[in-house]
Short mmCIF file of C-alpha atoms in Angstrom, two decimals:
data_model
loop_
_atom_site.label_atom_id
_atom_site.label_comp_id
_atom_site.label_asym_id
_atom_site.label_seq_id
_atom_site.Cartn_x
_atom_site.Cartn_y
_atom_site.Cartn_z
CA MET I 1 -15.61 5.92 -10.55
CA ARG I 2 -18.00 6.97 -8.08
CA ILE I 3 -17.69 10.25 -5.83
CA THR I 4 -20.64 10.24 -3.80
CA LYS I 5 -19.83 13.49 -1.78
CA ALA I 6 -17.54 16.18 -1.44
CA GLN I 7 -14.34 16.49 0.71
CA HIS I 8 -16.07 19.99 2.19
CA ALA I 9 -19.64 20.50 3.36
CA ASP I 10 -20.01 23.85 2.10
CA GLN I 11 -19.58 22.51 -1.69
CA ARG I 12 -18.46 25.49 -3.03
CA LEU I 13 -17.36 25.73 -6.56
CA ILE I 14 -13.85 25.51 -7.92
CA HIS I 15 -13.44 26.86 -11.92
CA GLY I 16 -17.03 26.22 -11.80
CA TYR I 17 -16.96 22.73 -10.36
CA THR I 18 -17.44 21.28 -6.63
CA PHE I 19 -15.07 18.04 -5.69
CA PRO I 20 -16.61 15.21 -7.05
CA GLY I 21 -17.36 17.25 -10.63
CA TRP I 22 -13.67 18.42 -10.18
CA VAL I 23 -12.24 15.09 -10.10
CA LEU I 24 -14.36 13.79 -12.86
CA ALA I 25 -13.35 17.24 -14.71
CA LEU I 26 -9.52 15.51 -14.74
CA GLY I 27 -10.06 12.34 -15.40
CA ASP I 28 -12.49 13.02 -18.52
CA GLY I 29 -8.80 15.73 -19.74
CA LYS I 30 -11.67 18.79 -19.37
CA LEU I 31 -9.59 21.08 -17.31
CA LYS I 32 -7.71 23.58 -18.48
CA ALA I 33 -3.67 22.93 -18.32
CA ARG I 34 -0.70 25.44 -17.86
CA SER I 35 2.96 25.12 -17.71
CA PHE I 36 5.68 26.71 -15.51
CA ARG I 37 7.73 28.35 -17.88
CA GLU I 38 7.19 30.46 -20.81
CA ASP I 39 9.41 27.61 -22.98
CA ALA I 40 7.71 24.62 -20.95
CA PRO I 41 5.05 22.37 -22.62
CA ILE I 42 1.66 23.16 -21.38
CA ASP I 43 1.07 19.86 -19.57
CA TRP I 44 0.34 20.61 -15.84
CA ILE I 45 -2.84 20.92 -14.01
CA GLN I 46 -3.15 23.57 -11.00
CA ILE I 47 -4.85 21.48 -8.01
CA PRO I 48 -6.99 23.84 -6.33
CA GLN I 49 -5.37 25.39 -3.02
CA LEU I 50 -9.42 24.04 -1.55
CA PHE I 51 -8.53 20.57 -2.23
CA LEU I 52 -4.95 20.19 -0.82
CA ILE I 53 -3.79 19.63 2.74
CA ASP I 54 -1.51 21.94 4.33
CA PRO I 55 1.92 19.03 4.09
CA GLY I 56 3.43 21.31 7.57
CA PHE I 57 6.80 20.17 8.98
CA ASP I 58 5.70 17.17 8.57
CA PRO I 59 3.80 15.75 5.14
CA VAL I 60 3.46 12.41 6.08
CA GLN I 61 1.92 13.44 9.78
CA SER I 62 -0.33 15.82 7.80
CA ILE I 63 -1.80 13.70 5.38
CA VAL I 64 -1.96 10.82 8.40
CA ASP I 65 -4.19 13.39 10.88
CA ASP I 66 -6.51 14.06 7.73
CA ILE I 67 -7.19 10.59 6.37
CA TYR I 68 -6.69 8.77 9.85
CA ASP I 69 -8.29 11.08 11.79
CA SER I 70 -9.26 9.84 15.26
CA PHE I 71 -6.99 6.78 14.55
CA PRO I 72 -5.61 5.52 18.46
CA ARG I 73 -9.50 4.91 18.96
CA ASN I 74 -10.78 3.70 16.23
CA HIS I 75 -7.21 1.41 14.70
CA ARG I 76 -8.79 -1.81 15.65
CA HIS I 77 -12.46 -1.59 13.67
CA PRO I 78 -12.71 -2.99 10.48
CA ALA I 79 -15.15 -0.49 9.64
CA TYR I 80 -12.96 2.26 10.03
CA LEU I 81 -10.11 1.07 8.44
CA THR I 82 -11.39 -0.37 5.54
CA SER I 83 -13.40 2.87 4.72
CA ARG I 84 -9.95 4.98 4.02
CA ALA I 85 -6.92 4.68 2.31
CA ILE I 86 -3.95 6.50 1.46
CA ILE I 87 -2.56 6.09 -1.67
CA THR I 88 1.10 6.86 -3.68
CA PRO I 89 2.74 6.04 -6.59
CA THR I 90 5.28 4.57 -5.46
CA ASN I 91 5.88 1.49 -3.24
CA ALA I 92 8.96 3.07 -1.43
CA THR I 93 6.41 5.61 -0.15
CA VAL I 94 3.51 3.01 0.37
CA SER I 95 6.70 1.24 3.30
CA THR I 96 7.25 4.88 4.78
CA ILE I 97 3.72 5.61 5.37
CA ASN I 98 2.80 2.25 6.61
CA ASN I 99 5.75 2.03 8.65
CA PHE I 100 4.87 5.48 10.02
CA MET I 101 0.99 4.49 11.51
CA ILE I 102 2.33 0.76 12.75
CA GLN I 103 4.77 2.69 15.53
CA ASN I 104 1.24 4.20 16.61
CA VAL I 105 -0.64 1.08 17.31
CA PRO I 106 -0.21 -0.18 20.59
CA GLY I 107 1.63 -4.35 20.97
CA ASN I 108 4.58 -5.75 20.52
CA PRO I 109 5.71 -5.62 17.11
CA THR I 110 6.57 -8.87 14.76
CA THR I 111 9.41 -9.27 12.11
CA TYR I 112 9.25 -11.72 9.67
CA TYR I 113 12.41 -12.42 7.22
CA SER I 114 12.26 -13.74 3.89
CA SER I 115 14.36 -16.77 2.29
CA ASP I 116 15.81 -15.25 -0.71
CA SER I 117 17.53 -17.46 -3.37
CA LEU I 118 17.95 -17.64 -7.21
CA LEU I 119 16.07 -20.17 -9.41
CA LEU I 120 19.13 -21.36 -11.96
CA SER I 121 19.99 -24.14 -14.04
CA THR I 122 23.18 -26.26 -12.10
CA GLU I 123 25.28 -25.05 -14.91
CA THR I 124 25.31 -21.32 -13.48
CA ALA I 125 23.80 -21.97 -9.90
CA ASP I 126 27.91 -21.87 -8.81
CA SER I 127 29.00 -18.65 -10.30
CA PHE I 128 25.99 -16.29 -9.90
CA ASP I 129 25.69 -17.56 -5.97
CA GLU I 130 29.20 -15.51 -5.91
CA SER I 131 27.79 -12.53 -8.06
CA TYR I 132 24.62 -12.13 -6.09
CA PRO I 133 24.94 -13.09 -2.82
CA THR I 134 22.00 -13.15 -0.38
CA GLU I 135 22.75 -10.20 1.40
CA PHE I 136 22.35 -8.68 -1.97
CA LEU I 137 18.77 -10.25 -3.08
CA ASN I 138 17.48 -9.48 0.26
CA THR I 139 17.68 -5.36 -0.88
CA LEU I 140 15.51 -6.05 -3.88
CA THR I 141 11.56 -5.22 -4.12
CA PHE I 142 9.49 -6.09 -6.86
CA ASN I 143 5.96 -4.34 -7.24
CA GLY I 144 3.46 -6.98 -5.99
CA VAL I 145 6.20 -9.39 -4.38
CA PRO I 146 6.11 -9.07 -0.27
CA ASP I 147 9.47 -7.62 1.04
CA HIS I 148 12.35 -9.46 2.38
CA GLU I 149 12.06 -8.04 6.40
CA ILE I 150 8.21 -7.33 7.21
CA THR I 151 6.79 -6.17 10.14
CA LEU I 152 3.93 -6.64 11.97
CA LYS I 153 1.24 -6.16 14.80
CA VAL I 154 -1.62 -7.68 16.24
CA ASN I 155 -4.75 -5.73 14.81
CA THR I 156 -3.48 -4.01 11.78
CA PRO I 157 -4.78 -4.60 8.37
CA VAL I 158 -2.70 -6.22 5.81
CA MET I 159 -3.47 -6.72 2.07
CA LEU I 160 -3.23 -10.27 0.46
CA LEU I 161 -0.65 -10.27 -2.70
CA ARG I 162 -1.45 -13.33 -4.06
CA ASN I 163 -4.10 -15.42 -5.07
CA LEU I 164 -4.31 -18.13 -1.96
CA ASN I 165 -7.45 -19.71 -2.66
CA PRO I 166 -10.79 -17.46 -3.75
CA GLY I 167 -12.96 -20.12 -2.49
CA LEU I 168 -12.59 -18.82 0.97
CA GLY I 169 -12.01 -15.43 -0.35
CA LEU I 170 -8.33 -16.05 -0.12
CA CYS I 171 -7.50 -13.27 -2.96
CA ASN I 172 -5.42 -10.85 -4.27
CA GLY I 173 -6.72 -7.55 -3.06
CA THR I 174 -8.20 -9.39 -0.17
CA ARG I 175 -7.59 -7.09 3.52
CA ILE I 176 -7.41 -8.50 6.38
CA MET I 177 -7.23 -7.63 10.21
CA ILE I 178 -4.75 -9.44 12.08
CA THR I 179 -5.76 -11.23 15.05
CA SER I 180 -2.40 -13.71 16.20
CA LEU I 181 1.20 -13.75 14.55
CA GLU I 182 2.77 -17.05 14.95
CA ASP I 183 6.23 -18.58 14.01
CA ASN I 184 4.41 -20.36 10.95
CA TYR I 185 1.56 -18.38 10.03
CA ILE I 186 -0.54 -15.65 10.19
CA LYS I 187 -4.16 -15.56 11.61
CA GLY I 188 -6.60 -12.84 10.73
CA ASN I 189 -10.49 -11.90 9.75
CA ILE I 190 -11.17 -10.61 6.33
CA MET I 191 -12.58 -7.42 6.28
CA GLY I 192 -15.31 -6.47 3.65
CA GLY I 193 -16.73 -8.45 0.82
CA SER I 194 -19.04 -11.70 1.15
CA TYR I 195 -16.41 -13.54 3.66
CA ASP I 196 -16.44 -10.57 5.57
CA THR I 197 -15.22 -11.59 8.98
CA ASP I 198 -14.35 -14.74 7.79
CA GLU I 199 -11.46 -16.56 10.18
CA VAL I 200 -8.30 -17.84 7.87
CA ILE I 201 -4.84 -18.84 8.05
CA ILE I 202 -2.06 -17.45 5.84
CA PRO I 203 1.03 -19.60 5.34
CA ARG I 204 4.22 -18.32 3.93
CA ILE I 205 4.87 -19.24 0.04
CA VAL I 206 7.15 -19.25 -2.08
CA LEU I 207 7.30 -16.61 -5.06
CA ASN I 208 9.03 -16.60 -7.83
CA VAL I 209 10.01 -13.31 -9.21
CA GLU I 210 11.31 -12.29 -12.75
CA ASN I 211 12.24 -9.19 -13.66
CA SER I 212 14.21 -8.04 -17.26
CA LYS I 213 16.52 -6.07 -15.03
CA TRP I 214 18.20 -8.52 -13.50
CA PRO I 215 19.79 -12.10 -15.57
CA PHE I 216 17.92 -14.20 -12.99
CA ILE I 217 14.89 -15.64 -10.70
CA LEU I 218 14.19 -14.62 -7.53
CA LYS I 219 13.15 -17.18 -5.44
CA ARG I 220 11.11 -15.44 -2.18
CA ARG I 221 10.05 -17.47 0.82
CA GLN I 222 7.34 -14.91 2.52
CA PHE I 223 4.27 -14.28 4.21
CA PRO I 224 2.61 -12.93 0.80
CA VAL I 225 1.37 -9.76 2.60
CA GLN I 226 1.82 -6.14 2.97
CA LEU I 227 0.23 -3.32 5.71
CA CYS I 228 -2.32 -1.30 3.41
CA TYR I 229 -2.80 1.62 5.82
CA ALA I 230 -1.20 2.87 2.65
CA MET I 231 -1.66 1.39 -1.04
CA ALA I 232 -0.29 1.55 -4.35
CA ILE I 233 -2.38 2.95 -6.39
CA ASN I 234 -3.07 0.17 -8.83
CA LYS I 235 -3.88 -2.08 -5.37
CA SER I 236 -6.38 0.56 -4.65
CA GLN I 237 -8.54 -0.32 -7.99
CA GLY I 238 -11.37 -2.39 -7.00
CA GLN I 239 -11.55 -1.18 -3.47
CA THR I 240 -14.41 0.32 -1.97
CA LEU I 241 -13.22 3.62 -0.13
CA GLU I 242 -14.79 6.77 1.52
CA LYS I 243 -12.48 8.77 2.31
CA VAL I 244 -9.04 8.85 0.25
CA GLY I 245 -5.78 10.79 0.20
CA ILE I 246 -3.25 10.75 -2.37
CA TYR I 247 0.38 11.50 -1.45
#
């Protein structure tokens, strides 16, 4: 991890650490742990108040205002968008924050729905189709798999969830600024990296999803993208960011 500057200009020490030093000490396991109750295990780390964002009445609004300050003026600027992100452990929270952000982007939304079915042998297909109707399959969400319903706008950033064409820079984790939303494809420009500003076209693809929780393989045809104002922690790995909020 490379931390180039502290969050606060005064560089005040918290328990002997500046902000960069505190984060590195946290990662190295050097911070003193505590417990909330006398009989509870000593396995909690208290975050100094200086490093926290006041949640106020709306925690999502509070972290968005801090990380995406001056968003109305900069919502179309790739350099602004690629330099910051809100990261969170769960995909449900990622969706909540991304949906909040897209409401603040001017323009009409376009919603794409996936085509979901089961990938099964012919012997069991009939019985499974009765047990798992399409409406149920549409509700399923998986890590690294686009949702059944995706709502996008022009001038919003998305992240690819699959390797489409590495030779053109279309890799898992590539961020793209949308310039056009068509019925059968999405057009945009790559943000950052060796292929910065290159124009690309994203098609719908078929993704086969296997999860031990379900006795079937889901076949989902959808655009392999998701909004990336917020992203899951694993998706933030490999990204170069200047300003990061953890929700």
